[in-house]
Coordinates of C-alpha atoms in Angstrom, one line a residue:
Chain Z
M246 CA -1.5 -9.1 -16.0
D247 CA -2.8 -12.1 -14.1
I248 CA -6.4 -11.5 -13.0
N249 CA -8.7 -14.1 -11.5
L250 CA -11.9 -13.9 -13.7
S251 CA -13.5 -17.0 -12.1
S252 CA -15.9 -15.2 -9.8
I253 CA -18.0 -12.0 -9.5
Y254 CA -16.2 -11.2 -6.3
S255 CA -12.7 -11.4 -7.9
I256 CA -13.8 -9.5 -11.0
K257 CA -15.3 -6.8 -8.8
K258 CA -12.0 -6.5 -6.9
A259 CA -10.0 -6.2 -10.2
L260 CA -12.4 -3.5 -11.4
D261 CA -12.3 -1.6 -8.1
T262 CA -8.5 -1.6 -8.0
R263 CA -8.4 -0.6 -11.7
Q264 CA -6.4 -3.7 -12.7
I265 CA -8.8 -4.0 -15.6
S266 CA -11.7 -1.8 -17.0
S267 CA -15.2 -3.0 -17.9
V268 CA -14.4 -2.3 -21.6
E269 CA -11.3 -4.5 -21.5
L270 CA -13.2 -7.1 -19.5
S271 CA -16.1 -7.4 -21.9
Q272 CA -13.7 -7.5 -24.8
L273 CA -11.8 -10.3 -23.2
F274 CA -14.9 -12.4 -22.6
L275 CA -16.3 -11.6 -26.1
E276 CA -13.1 -12.9 -27.7
K277 CA -13.4 -16.1 -25.7
I278 CA -17.1 -16.5 -26.7
H279 CA -16.3 -16.1 -30.4
A280 CA -13.3 -18.5 -30.2
S281 CA -15.3 -21.3 -28.5
Q282 CA -18.6 -21.0 -30.5
A283 CA -17.7 -23.5 -33.3
K284 CA -17.0 -26.3 -30.7
L285 CA -19.3 -25.4 -27.8
N286 CA -22.2 -23.6 -29.5
A287 CA -23.1 -22.1 -26.1
F288 CA -24.6 -18.9 -27.6
I289 CA -27.5 -18.3 -29.9
S290 CA -26.9 -14.5 -30.2
I291 CA -23.7 -12.6 -29.5
Y292 CA -24.3 -8.9 -29.2
N293 CA -22.7 -6.3 -31.4
S294 CA -19.3 -5.5 -30.0
E295 CA -20.0 -1.7 -30.4
A296 CA -23.2 -1.9 -28.2
I297 CA -21.3 -3.9 -25.6
R298 CA -18.5 -1.4 -25.6
N299 CA -20.9 1.5 -25.1
S300 CA -22.5 -0.2 -22.0
A301 CA -19.0 -1.1 -20.6
Q302 CA -17.9 2.5 -21.1
V303 CA -20.9 3.8 -19.1
A304 CA -20.0 1.4 -16.3
D305 CA -16.4 2.6 -16.3
Y306 CA -17.5 6.2 -16.2
I307 CA -19.8 5.6 -13.3
R308 CA -17.1 3.6 -11.4
H309 CA -14.7 6.5 -11.8
A310 CA -17.2 9.3 -11.1
L311 CA -18.9 7.9 -7.9
P312 CA -17.7 6.7 -4.5
K313 CA -17.6 2.9 -4.1
D314 CA -20.7 2.7 -1.9
Q315 CA -22.9 4.5 -4.4
Y316 CA -22.8 2.0 -7.2
S317 CA -23.9 -1.6 -7.5
P318 CA -21.4 -4.4 -6.8
L319 CA -22.4 -5.8 -10.2
L320 CA -21.4 -2.7 -12.1
G321 CA -19.5 -3.5 -15.3
I322 CA -19.6 -7.3 -14.8
P323 CA -20.5 -9.2 -18.0
I324 CA -23.5 -11.5 -18.0
A325 CA -25.4 -13.6 -20.6
H326 CA -29.1 -14.3 -20.6
K327 CA -30.8 -17.6 -21.5
D328 CA -32.6 -17.0 -24.8
L329 CA -36.1 -17.3 -23.4
F330 CA -35.8 -13.9 -21.6
C331 CA -37.0 -11.1 -23.7
A332 CA -34.2 -8.5 -24.1
S333 CA -35.4 -5.8 -26.5
D334 CA -33.8 -7.8 -29.2
K335 CA -33.9 -11.3 -30.9
T336 CA -35.4 -13.8 -28.5
T337 CA -35.7 -17.3 -30.1
C338 CA -36.4 -19.6 -27.2
G339 CA -34.2 -22.1 -29.1
S340 CA -37.0 -22.6 -31.6
N341 CA -37.6 -22.1 -35.3
M342 CA -41.0 -20.8 -34.3
L343 CA -39.3 -17.6 -32.8
S344 CA -36.2 -17.5 -34.9
Q345 CA -37.2 -14.1 -36.3
F346 CA -38.9 -12.7 -33.2
Q347 CA -37.8 -9.3 -32.0
A348 CA -38.9 -8.8 -28.4
P349 CA -40.4 -5.3 -28.1
Y350 CA -39.5 -5.1 -24.4
S351 CA -37.1 -6.6 -21.8
A352 CA -37.9 -9.1 -19.1
T353 CA -38.0 -7.7 -15.6
I354 CA -34.9 -9.6 -14.5
V355 CA -33.0 -8.4 -17.6
E356 CA -33.9 -4.9 -16.7
K357 CA -33.0 -5.3 -13.1
L358 CA -29.6 -6.7 -13.9
T359 CA -29.0 -4.0 -16.5
H360 CA -29.9 -1.3 -14.0
A361 CA -27.4 -3.0 -11.6
G362 CA -24.8 -2.2 -14.3
M363 CA -24.2 -5.6 -15.7
V364 CA -23.1 -5.7 -19.3
S365 CA -25.0 -8.3 -21.4
L366 CA -22.8 -10.0 -24.0
G367 CA -25.4 -12.3 -25.6
K368 CA -28.1 -14.9 -25.3
T369 CA -27.3 -18.5 -24.5
N370 CA -28.5 -21.7 -26.2
M371 CA -31.2 -23.8 -24.7
D372 CA -33.6 -26.7 -25.4
E373 CA -36.5 -25.6 -27.6
F374 CA -39.0 -23.8 -25.4
A375 CA -37.0 -25.1 -22.4
M376 CA -38.3 -28.7 -23.1
G377 CA -35.4 -31.0 -22.6
S378 CA -32.6 -32.1 -20.3
S379 CA -29.7 -32.0 -22.7
T380 CA -29.9 -28.8 -24.9
E381 CA -30.1 -31.2 -27.9
T382 CA -33.6 -30.1 -28.9
S383 CA -32.4 -26.5 -29.8
F384 CA -33.2 -25.5 -33.3
F385 CA -29.7 -23.9 -33.3
G386 CA -27.9 -27.2 -32.7
P387 CA -26.8 -28.8 -29.5
T388 CA -24.4 -27.2 -27.0
R389 CA -21.5 -29.4 -25.9
N390 CA -20.2 -30.0 -22.4
P391 CA -16.8 -28.2 -21.9
W392 CA -15.7 -31.0 -19.6
A393 CA -16.2 -33.6 -22.4
L394 CA -17.2 -32.5 -25.8
N395 CA -19.0 -35.8 -26.6
C396 CA -21.3 -35.2 -23.6
V397 CA -24.3 -33.0 -23.1
P398 CA -24.2 -30.0 -20.8
G399 CA -27.6 -30.8 -19.4
G400 CA -30.7 -28.7 -20.0
S401 CA -32.6 -26.8 -20.7
S402 CA -30.2 -24.0 -19.5
G403 CA -27.3 -25.9 -21.0
G404 CA -25.9 -22.9 -22.9
S405 CA -25.7 -20.8 -19.8
A406 CA -24.0 -23.6 -17.8
A407 CA -21.5 -24.5 -20.5
A408 CA -20.6 -20.8 -21.0
I409 CA -19.8 -20.4 -17.3
A410 CA -18.0 -23.7 -17.0
A411 CA -15.8 -22.8 -20.0
G412 CA -15.0 -19.4 -18.6
L413 CA -16.8 -17.5 -21.4
I414 CA -18.9 -15.5 -19.0
P415 CA -18.8 -15.2 -15.1
A416 CA -22.6 -15.3 -14.7
A417 CA -25.8 -16.1 -16.6
T418 CA -29.5 -16.3 -16.1
G419 CA -31.4 -19.6 -16.4
S420 CA -34.9 -20.9 -15.9
D421 CA -36.0 -24.0 -14.0
T422 CA -39.3 -25.8 -14.8
G423 CA -38.2 -29.3 -13.8
G424 CA -34.5 -28.9 -13.0
S425 CA -33.3 -26.8 -15.9
I426 CA -31.0 -24.7 -13.8
R427 CA -29.8 -27.4 -11.4
Q428 CA -29.2 -30.3 -13.7
P429 CA -27.0 -28.4 -16.2
A430 CA -25.2 -26.7 -13.2
S431 CA -24.4 -30.2 -11.9
F432 CA -23.3 -31.6 -15.3
C433 CA -21.0 -28.6 -15.9
G434 CA -19.6 -28.2 -12.4
I435 CA -21.0 -24.8 -11.6
S436 CA -23.6 -23.5 -9.0
G437 CA -27.2 -22.6 -9.8
I438 CA -30.3 -21.8 -7.7
K439 CA -34.0 -22.2 -8.5
P440 CA -35.6 -19.7 -6.2
T441 CA -39.1 -20.1 -4.6
Y442 CA -41.9 -19.8 -7.1
G443 CA -42.8 -16.1 -7.0
R444 CA -39.5 -14.9 -5.6
V445 CA -38.2 -13.8 -9.0
S446 CA -40.4 -12.2 -11.6
R447 CA -41.4 -14.2 -14.6
W448 CA -42.5 -11.2 -16.6
G449 CA -40.8 -11.3 -20.0
M450 CA -39.9 -14.9 -19.8
V451 CA -41.4 -17.1 -22.6
A452 CA -43.8 -19.4 -20.7
F453 CA -43.5 -23.2 -20.8
A454 CA -45.5 -24.4 -17.8
S455 CA -46.5 -21.3 -15.9
S456 CA -47.1 -22.9 -12.5
L457 CA -43.7 -24.5 -12.5
D458 CA -41.4 -22.0 -14.4
Q459 CA -39.0 -20.0 -12.3
A460 CA -36.1 -17.8 -13.3
G461 CA -32.8 -17.9 -11.4
P462 CA -29.1 -17.2 -11.5
M463 CA -26.2 -19.4 -12.5
A464 CA -22.5 -18.8 -11.6
H465 CA -19.4 -20.5 -10.3
S466 CA -20.1 -20.1 -6.5
A467 CA -22.9 -19.7 -4.0
Q468 CA -21.4 -16.3 -3.1
D469 CA -21.8 -15.2 -6.8
L470 CA -25.4 -16.5 -6.8
A471 CA -26.1 -14.3 -3.7
Y472 CA -24.8 -11.2 -5.5
L473 CA -27.1 -12.0 -8.5
L474 CA -30.2 -13.1 -6.6
Q475 CA -30.0 -9.9 -4.5
F476 CA -30.8 -7.9 -7.6
M477 CA -33.1 -10.4 -9.3
A478 CA -35.5 -11.1 -6.4
G479 CA -38.4 -9.0 -5.4
F480 CA -42.0 -8.1 -6.1
D481 CA -43.0 -7.2 -9.6
P482 CA -46.4 -5.7 -10.1
K483 CA -46.3 -7.0 -13.8
D484 CA -46.2 -10.6 -12.6
A485 CA -49.4 -11.6 -10.8
T486 CA -47.7 -14.6 -9.2
S487 CA -44.8 -12.5 -7.8
S488 CA -44.4 -12.6 -4.0
Q489 CA -44.4 -9.5 -1.8
A490 CA -42.2 -11.2 0.8
P491 CA -39.3 -8.9 1.7
V492 CA -35.9 -9.8 0.1
P493 CA -33.3 -10.5 2.9
N494 CA -29.6 -9.5 2.6
Y495 CA -28.2 -12.7 1.0
L496 CA -24.6 -11.5 1.2
E497 CA -24.8 -11.1 5.0
A498 CA -26.7 -14.4 5.4
I499 CA -24.1 -16.5 3.6
N500 CA -21.5 -15.9 6.3
Q501 CA -23.5 -17.3 9.2
P502 CA -22.0 -20.4 11.0
L503 CA -23.8 -23.7 10.3
Q504 CA -23.7 -25.0 13.9
N505 CA -26.7 -27.2 14.6
T506 CA -28.3 -26.6 11.2
R507 CA -30.4 -29.7 10.6
I508 CA -30.1 -31.3 7.2
G509 CA -32.3 -34.1 6.1
I510 CA -30.8 -36.9 4.1
V511 CA -32.3 -39.9 2.3
N512 CA -30.7 -43.3 2.6
T513 CA -32.9 -45.1 0.3
M514 CA -31.9 -43.8 -3.1
A515 CA -30.8 -47.0 -4.6
D516 CA -30.8 -45.9 -8.3
M517 CA -27.8 -43.6 -8.0
D518 CA -24.6 -44.0 -10.0
A519 CA -21.6 -45.1 -7.7
D520 CA -19.8 -41.8 -8.4
V521 CA -22.9 -39.8 -7.4
A522 CA -23.3 -41.9 -4.2
K523 CA -19.7 -41.1 -3.4
A524 CA -20.1 -37.4 -3.9
M525 CA -23.2 -37.5 -1.7
S526 CA -21.2 -39.3 1.1
N527 CA -18.4 -36.8 0.9
A528 CA -20.8 -33.9 1.0
I529 CA -22.4 -35.3 4.2
V530 CA -19.0 -35.6 5.8
T531 CA -18.1 -32.0 4.9
L532 CA -21.4 -30.7 6.2
E533 CA -21.0 -32.6 9.5
Q534 CA -17.5 -31.0 9.8
L535 CA -19.2 -27.7 9.5
G536 CA -21.4 -28.5 12.4
C537 CA -24.6 -29.6 10.6
K538 CA -26.7 -32.3 12.1
M539 CA -27.8 -35.0 9.7
V540 CA -31.4 -36.3 10.1
D541 CA -32.7 -39.3 8.2
I542 CA -35.9 -38.4 6.4
E543 CA -38.5 -40.2 4.2
P544 CA -38.4 -38.6 0.7
P545 CA -41.5 -37.8 -1.3
N546 CA -42.6 -40.4 -3.8
H547 CA -40.3 -39.6 -6.7
E548 CA -42.1 -42.1 -9.0
A549 CA -45.4 -40.3 -8.4
A550 CA -43.7 -36.9 -8.7
I551 CA -42.3 -37.6 -12.1
A552 CA -45.6 -39.0 -13.2
A553 CA -47.5 -35.9 -12.0
Y554 CA -44.9 -33.6 -13.6
Y555 CA -45.2 -35.2 -17.0
V556 CA -49.0 -34.6 -16.9
I557 CA -49.0 -31.0 -15.5
A558 CA -46.1 -29.6 -17.5
P559 CA -47.3 -30.8 -20.9
G560 CA -50.9 -29.7 -20.0
E561 CA -49.7 -26.2 -19.3
C562 CA -47.4 -26.3 -22.3
S563 CA -50.1 -27.2 -24.8
S564 CA -52.1 -24.3 -23.4
N565 CA -49.3 -21.8 -23.4
L566 CA -48.0 -22.7 -26.8
A567 CA -51.4 -22.3 -28.5
R568 CA -50.5 -18.6 -29.0
F569 CA -47.7 -19.6 -31.5
D570 CA -49.9 -19.9 -34.6
G571 CA -48.2 -17.8 -37.2
I572 CA -50.6 -14.9 -36.7
R573 CA -50.4 -13.8 -33.0
Y574 CA -46.8 -15.0 -32.7
G575 CA -44.1 -16.9 -34.5
H576 CA -43.1 -18.4 -37.8
R577 CA -45.7 -18.1 -40.6
A578 CA -45.9 -20.8 -43.2
S579 CA -45.6 -19.5 -46.8
E580 CA -48.0 -22.1 -48.1
A581 CA -51.6 -22.1 -46.8
C582 CA -55.0 -22.3 -48.6
D583 CA -57.1 -21.1 -45.6
L584 CA -56.8 -19.9 -42.0
E585 CA -56.9 -23.5 -40.5
S586 CA -54.1 -24.7 -42.8
L587 CA -52.1 -21.5 -42.0
Y588 CA -52.2 -22.4 -38.3
I589 CA -51.4 -26.1 -38.9
N590 CA -48.5 -25.4 -41.4
S591 CA -47.0 -22.7 -39.3
R592 CA -47.1 -24.8 -36.1
S593 CA -45.8 -27.9 -37.9
E594 CA -42.9 -26.1 -39.5
G595 CA -42.1 -23.9 -36.4
F596 CA -42.1 -26.5 -33.6
G597 CA -39.5 -29.3 -33.2
L598 CA -40.2 -32.9 -32.4
E599 CA -40.0 -32.7 -28.6
V600 CA -42.3 -29.7 -28.4
K601 CA -44.8 -31.4 -30.7
R602 CA -44.7 -34.5 -28.5
R603 CA -45.4 -32.5 -25.4
I604 CA -48.2 -30.5 -27.0
L605 CA -49.9 -33.7 -28.0
M606 CA -49.4 -35.2 -24.6
G607 CA -50.9 -32.0 -23.0
T608 CA -53.8 -32.1 -25.4
Y609 CA -54.5 -35.7 -24.5
V610 CA -54.4 -35.3 -20.7
L611 CA -56.6 -32.2 -20.8
S612 CA -59.2 -33.7 -23.1
S613 CA -62.6 -34.3 -21.5
G614 CA -62.4 -38.1 -21.3
Y615 CA -59.1 -38.1 -19.5
Y616 CA -59.0 -34.9 -17.5
D617 CA -60.0 -36.5 -14.2
A618 CA -57.8 -39.6 -14.6
Y619 CA -54.6 -37.6 -15.4
Y620 CA -54.7 -33.8 -14.8
K621 CA -56.9 -33.7 -11.7
K622 CA -55.1 -36.7 -10.2
A623 CA -51.7 -35.1 -11.0
Q624 CA -52.8 -31.9 -9.2
C625 CA -53.7 -34.0 -6.1
V626 CA -50.3 -35.7 -6.2
R627 CA -48.7 -32.3 -6.5
E628 CA -50.5 -31.2 -3.4
S629 CA -49.5 -34.3 -1.5
I630 CA -45.8 -33.6 -2.4
R631 CA -46.1 -30.0 -1.2
A632 CA -47.7 -31.2 2.0
H633 CA -45.0 -33.8 2.5
Y634 CA -42.3 -31.2 2.2
Q635 CA -44.1 -28.9 4.7
R636 CA -44.0 -31.8 7.2
L637 CA -40.3 -32.4 6.6
F638 CA -39.4 -28.8 7.0
T639 CA -40.8 -28.8 10.6
D640 CA -37.9 -31.1 11.5
V641 CA -35.1 -30.0 9.2
D642 CA -33.7 -26.7 7.8
A643 CA -32.7 -28.2 4.5
I644 CA -32.6 -31.4 2.6
L645 CA -29.6 -32.8 0.8
S646 CA -30.1 -34.9 -2.3
P647 CA -28.4 -35.8 -5.6
V648 CA -29.3 -33.5 -8.6
C649 CA -29.3 -36.3 -11.1
P650 CA -28.7 -40.1 -10.8
T651 CA -25.7 -39.9 -13.1
P652 CA -23.1 -37.5 -14.3
A653 CA -23.5 -36.0 -17.8
F654 CA -24.4 -38.5 -20.5
E655 CA -23.3 -38.7 -24.1
L656 CA -24.8 -36.7 -26.9
G657 CA -27.5 -38.7 -28.6
E658 CA -27.5 -41.3 -25.8
K659 CA -31.1 -40.5 -24.6
F660 CA -32.3 -38.3 -27.5
N661 CA -34.5 -41.0 -29.1
D662 CA -35.8 -42.3 -25.8
P663 CA -37.9 -39.5 -24.2
T664 CA -38.9 -41.5 -21.2
A665 CA -35.3 -42.3 -20.3
M666 CA -34.6 -38.5 -20.6
Y667 CA -37.7 -37.7 -18.4
E668 CA -36.5 -40.3 -15.7
S669 CA -33.3 -38.4 -15.3
D670 CA -35.2 -35.5 -13.8
R671 CA -36.5 -37.6 -10.9
Y672 CA -34.6 -35.7 -8.1
T673 CA -35.2 -32.2 -9.4
I674 CA -38.9 -32.0 -10.3
C675 CA -40.2 -32.3 -6.7
A676 CA -38.9 -28.7 -5.9
N677 CA -40.9 -27.3 -8.9
L678 CA -44.0 -29.2 -8.0
A679 CA -43.8 -28.0 -4.3
G680 CA -42.6 -24.4 -5.4
I681 CA -39.7 -24.6 -2.9
P682 CA -36.2 -23.2 -3.6
A683 CA -33.3 -25.6 -4.5
L684 CA -29.6 -25.0 -4.9
S685 CA -27.2 -27.1 -7.0
I686 CA -23.5 -27.0 -6.1
P687 CA -20.5 -29.0 -7.4
A688 CA -19.5 -31.8 -5.0
G689 CA -17.2 -34.2 -6.8
V690 CA -15.9 -35.5 -10.1
S691 CA -16.7 -38.9 -11.6
N692 CA -14.1 -41.6 -12.6
H693 CA -14.4 -40.3 -16.1
G694 CA -13.6 -36.7 -15.0
L695 CA -17.1 -35.3 -15.2
P696 CA -18.4 -33.0 -12.5
I697 CA -21.1 -34.1 -10.1
G698 CA -23.4 -31.8 -8.2
V699 CA -25.6 -32.2 -5.1
Q700 CA -28.7 -30.2 -4.4
L701 CA -30.0 -28.6 -1.2
L702 CA -33.7 -27.9 -0.8
S703 CA -35.4 -25.7 1.8
N704 CA -38.8 -24.3 2.7
H705 CA -40.5 -21.5 0.8
M706 CA -38.5 -18.2 0.7
Q707 CA -35.5 -19.7 2.5
E708 CA -33.0 -19.1 -0.3
A709 CA -30.7 -17.4 2.3
T710 CA -30.5 -20.7 4.2
L711 CA -29.5 -22.5 1.0
L712 CA -26.9 -19.9 -0.1
N713 CA -25.5 -19.9 3.5
I714 CA -25.0 -23.7 3.5
G715 CA -23.7 -23.6 -0.1
H716 CA -21.2 -20.8 0.6
Q717 CA -19.9 -22.5 3.8
F718 CA -19.6 -25.8 2.0
Q719 CA -17.6 -24.1 -0.7
Q720 CA -15.3 -22.5 1.9
Q721 CA -14.3 -26.1 2.8
T722 CA -14.1 -27.6 -0.7
D723 CA -12.7 -26.5 -4.1
W724 CA -15.0 -28.4 -6.5
H725 CA -16.5 -25.1 -7.6
Q726 CA -13.1 -23.8 -8.6
Q727 CA -12.2 -26.8 -10.8
Q728 CA -12.2 -26.0 -14.5
P729 CA -12.4 -28.2 -17.5
T730 CA -9.1 -29.2 -19.1
Q731 CA -10.6 -29.7 -22.6
K732 CA -9.6 -27.3 -25.3
Y733 CA -12.5 -25.9 -27.3
D734 CA -11.2 -22.7 -28.9
E735 CA -10.6 -22.6 -32.6
E736 CA -6.8 -23.1 -32.5
S737 CA -7.1 -26.4 -30.6
Chain D
M168 CA -57.9 -46.2 -18.4
N169 CA -58.2 -46.6 -22.1
D170 CA -54.8 -45.5 -23.4
H171 CA -55.1 -46.2 -27.0
I172 CA -54.1 -42.9 -28.5
D173 CA -55.6 -41.5 -31.7
I174 CA -52.6 -39.5 -32.7
K175 CA -54.4 -38.0 -35.8
A176 CA -57.2 -36.7 -33.7
L177 CA -54.9 -35.2 -31.1
A178 CA -52.8 -33.6 -33.8
K179 CA -55.9 -32.1 -35.3
L180 CA -56.9 -30.7 -31.9
S181 CA -53.4 -29.3 -31.4
K182 CA -53.3 -27.8 -34.9
I183 CA -50.1 -29.8 -35.8
K184 CA -49.5 -32.0 -38.7
I185 CA -47.8 -35.4 -38.1
A186 CA -46.6 -37.2 -41.2
D187 CA -47.9 -40.7 -41.7
K188 CA -44.4 -42.2 -41.4
D189 CA -43.9 -40.5 -38.0
L190 CA -47.2 -41.7 -36.5
P191 CA -46.0 -45.1 -35.1
N192 CA -43.0 -43.5 -33.3
M193 CA -45.1 -40.7 -32.0
R194 CA -47.7 -43.1 -30.7
Q195 CA -45.1 -45.3 -29.1
D196 CA -43.5 -42.2 -27.4
L197 CA -46.8 -41.0 -26.0
E198 CA -47.9 -44.4 -24.8
S199 CA -44.6 -45.0 -23.0
T200 CA -45.0 -41.5 -21.4
L201 CA -48.5 -42.5 -20.3
V202 CA -47.1 -45.6 -18.7
L203 CA -44.7 -43.4 -16.8
C204 CA -47.6 -41.1 -15.8
Q205 CA -49.7 -43.9 -14.5
K206 CA -47.2 -44.5 -11.7
M207 CA -48.9 -41.7 -9.9
N208 CA -51.7 -44.1 -9.1
N209 CA -49.2 -45.8 -6.7
I210 CA -49.6 -42.9 -4.3
S211 CA -52.4 -42.9 -1.7
L212 CA -54.3 -39.6 -1.6
A213 CA -56.8 -40.7 1.1
E214 CA -55.4 -38.6 3.8
L215 CA -54.5 -35.6 1.7
P216 CA -54.8 -32.4 3.8
L217 CA -56.9 -29.6 2.2
C218 CA -54.9 -27.4 -0.1
Q219 CA -53.6 -24.5 1.9
E220 CA -51.3 -21.8 0.7
S221 CA -48.2 -21.3 2.6
P222 CA -48.2 -17.8 4.3
A223 CA -44.8 -17.1 2.8
T224 CA -46.0 -17.5 -0.7
Q225 CA -49.3 -15.7 -0.4
T226 CA -49.6 -13.4 -3.3
Q227 CA -51.2 -10.0 -3.3
L228 CA -53.3 -9.6 -6.4
R229 CA -53.2 -6.3 -8.2
P230 CA -56.0 -4.0 -7.2
D231 CA -59.1 -4.6 -9.3
V232 CA -59.6 -0.9 -10.3
V233 CA -60.8 0.4 -13.6
S234 CA -58.2 3.1 -14.4
E235 CA -59.4 3.9 -17.9
R236 CA -62.0 6.7 -18.0
N237 CA -65.1 6.1 -20.0
R238 CA -64.5 7.2 -23.6
R239 CA -67.6 5.7 -25.1
L240 CA -69.0 8.9 -26.3
Q241 CA -65.7 9.9 -27.8
H242 CA -65.3 6.7 -29.8
A243 CA -69.0 6.1 -30.7
P244 CA -70.6 9.5 -31.2
D245 CA -73.5 8.0 -33.2
Q246 CA -74.6 5.6 -30.5
L247 CA -78.1 5.4 -29.3
P248 CA -79.1 7.9 -26.6
M249 CA -78.9 6.7 -23.0
H250 CA -80.8 7.2 -19.8
D251 CA -79.6 6.0 -16.5
S252 CA -77.0 3.8 -18.2
F253 CA -79.6 2.1 -20.3
Y254 CA -79.9 2.5 -24.1
L255 CA -83.1 4.2 -25.2
V256 CA -84.4 2.0 -28.0
P257 CA -87.2 2.9 -30.4
N258 CA -90.6 1.4 -29.5
I259 CA -91.7 -1.2 -31.8
I260 CA -95.3 -1.0 -32.7
D261 CA -97.0 -4.1 -34.0

């Protein structure tokens, strides 16, 4: 039996033609997850095989009982959720602070995808509280890149990206506060989209920086992302920042021709690695062949953006993480002589170094003496970046840019140099500051055999435009179909 | 800007304990992050347009309606008597 399990579309076809059942499918992926765990460490929790079997049996029953047009296209397809989405089970957020936390409810997107019939196999590894760009800050140990085990998979959704790239799961959820979906997607050679702020509900997602956080899907192709986003997007009365804008039909939108689509490109990014520059050039040629018109644009000030981001995000983080005190939420220290020492000991034992660093930074920039100089100024810079994009999108439909200045770096290479790690987010954080959607798709491979992604940005609520460009691009290229040659199962 | 950071004071405000041996590294990390953050001073904000929300992202707030019925009497049967939504308090005679 030779079944293509690399895309939602091909899996759906195999299920519809009864080449495989959901029970067999979930069992197959579950075996792969267990076999890879020792080397990749892509998962924090792997669900009980009996529970998975029950969900898959229900999917198989519905598929046989109902006509094809009456069940969801995602019925019976396995998925994994980043471990910051509550899922009526253990939700650790990659932290010792929540290592024993049992979520009493499920996040809206988890519920939506479950109602669509997807079978959840487990929760993926991530940087602690989504703070990091390498998945090295996880309390449960780092995840490794399936393309090169000595390299990071990116972060913070590194577990989701590595699991998809290694073929352990066809789709996963992620969250993106400063590039946490797009950068790991780029490092692992998969596709990922950060939707517009408000497009997908944040209810049930552990908050890091509430004005920047956004949930989104990760998968092999833009077409798979369209399938997933169709079910994830939409108004949620439980999230006060959720948008009421109607959700278009993404699967119809991705097949539109790209004739005369105007794409903005930046010719002044001098700090890119040569392999990344080459991938960008090749992507431009492909898009021109598809009929797109390239327009030179002036990018927003990336230096100022990264500066503003590392004021706003820690500020919101120090505020959001105040609830983890050992009483309201999280790890409780066993030794304390009074309430104050209980708070201090619980937080000191529960949080890792990077989280502590950002909490201190946030406390500093929000303190009364420095509020105007840092936080208020950063909000003004943020507004100027948003306004800059609004002006750009009067001339172009989308903007093409690198995701990261380099391909995946080695484990430990930037771990002790936080500013070097922060600088690697320079191309991704603008989309979060402006609240606009951005798509990362594979567009090349470096001389060392590591995947390289490019990103497309568009105006608010224009995810359909991005998925359309991404899908058409992937009809012309095969970067998204390439798979790592590394062996990471237990026998190898 | 005075960027000398008193890590101990910040840690106390944040309810986090930083061991003495970790203080120099933490101070260095925060100071280098602040140097990074000061690059936002390079951007001119003189002609910044007023903050306007894009129509596409306008959010509709949940209706501000009190849906719980008043259960005050049920939960506090011994409360002071009321008249016209004011408590009737005993007169104090000097």
